[in-house]
Amino acid sequence: MEFLITPLKYEFVVNGMIVAMMIGILCGIIGIYVVLRGMSYIGHGLSHAAFGGAVIGYIFSINLYIAAGVWGLLSAFLINLIVREKKIKADAAIGIVTTASFALGIALISRIRRFTKNLEAILFGNILGVTTEDIIIIGIVTLLVIIIIFFLYKQLLFVTFDPESANVYGTRASLIDAIFSFILAASIIVSLQVIGVTLIAAAIIIPASTARLLTNNFNKMFFLSIAIGAITSVAGIYASFYLNAASGATIVLLGALIFSIVLIYNYIHRKIMLHEHAHSHLHGAIPHHHTHLDDAEHGHEHKEKP
Amino acid sequence: MIEIKNLTCNYGNNIVFNGINLAIKKGSLAGIVGPSGSGKTTLIKAILGVVRPIAGEVYVNGKTIKNNPPPNIGYIPQLEAIEWDFPVTVEQVVMMGRHNKMGILPWSGKEDRKKVQEALDRLGILQYINHHIKTLSGGEQQRVFLARALVSEPELLILDEPTSGVDLKTQHDILHFLLTLNKKGITIVLITHDLNAVAAHLPWIVCFNRGIVAEGKPDDVFNPEILKKTYNADVAVIRKGHLILMANATPFND
């Protein structure tokens, strides 16, 4: 127990722990939709785009969150403009705009030659250096995201799974998408200083991907992703304290470790416990080939185990 | 029930169809047939309000669907369009059909769960209620989407290729089920590629190829002239009693 209590004697660790827990929950929620929509690259891109805005904000003494937010919106607008050109697909447009924005930030820093602690935190994260203002802003955004997701849970699930049918059944997919883009951008911007531009995408994707490996049920995936996000964040702070390593990095590394363990467990479970093997059978006259598991959900009979 | 007036739709710079008029009466069971790329899917998506026409109007129950999908409509998309690895159970997919009737809270009520169970039971797949959708066969997956449409309590049911990729027995079961629903008063419009097993058994057929070639009972529209205009190919029509059989009559060249 001493092991768990010692770090809590320091106020900056307690603050870091509160913020890490909130960011873990936030990334756990957002990550589910990012992963299931195949939008992982957007998290990566948005954080890089916001970095350009943060540097400009720093130079002109504008609030970091406002500068990064406005710049992020501008980048999204530019990406849309390029995609309308038809010849360029969204992934290429995101790559061009967000990396150019990141490069602008780097170019400006190298020109003014004042690589301050603040900007370093945006690049690599600095959980243990959070201010009370940061805690309040992150708390407000986390609460807002939880409230929005609570009331749009059904609609977001439908739109993520089958957007066209969602429209037909009366859920306005474009409105839900717009709200999701807003909460995604807000979550990334408030997480920037804590996790860092370079690590934020992983912090969003890892808890949801680990949860996806553990279940085929959306509701269970939702709560698992949040739990994994929160637990790895707090455990990551402990690891950071005892290993004397950067906290953003220890959180992401811990998440990646849990993901790897689950991945290996799944592989062993499929191959050894459930005897995964190629399987062919007929549906009426139509031959059907797939890999086959001997679990309760896939109950074909076998005379002998392969 | 559905009234289409001077409807023109495009895809990019191409006009898919121009100025079409079509009326489908309440209580109909109509099949739209035509070759790939003929604009059938665009036509039903215009009825659903998913595709915006560049000219003309679609009215469902006398109301224009401009800017809003028509109410009380059940839609079954092509199964090829579904992401089967998505982590949802059969119950979760079917419950989506109830979302609009469920209120603001994220969880389903007792009544909603009862409706979902009843629909699954009616379609003979209640035993799969907690299964992942990917673990079901093609026919069972098709029934899941039928159940989703049913729990929305639709007046109009629109199906895009409901029998593609399923075996003959399931094709027959689905068709039989649709006929039963139709007898209970639900208007049904479906797209099908299968002239023999599906279209020939429907009461009303619309032959479509970038416009309406013909419409009427299968006996009236399934003849070589209309089918040639519809498919741009020679189609032989064999009649035996009530049975109509159609086959490609264009000889293969060596």
PDB file of C-alpha atoms in Angstrom, chain B residues 35 61 79 234:
ATOM      1  CA  PRO B  35     -29.400  -4.078 -65.277  1.00  0.00           C
ATOM      2  CA  ASN B  61     -48.308   9.704 -48.307  1.00  0.00           C
ATOM      3  CA  LEU B  79     -25.835  -6.586 -47.189  1.00  0.00           C
ATOM      4  CA  ASP B 234     -31.950 -10.810 -75.910  1.00  0.00           C
TER       5      ASP B 234
END
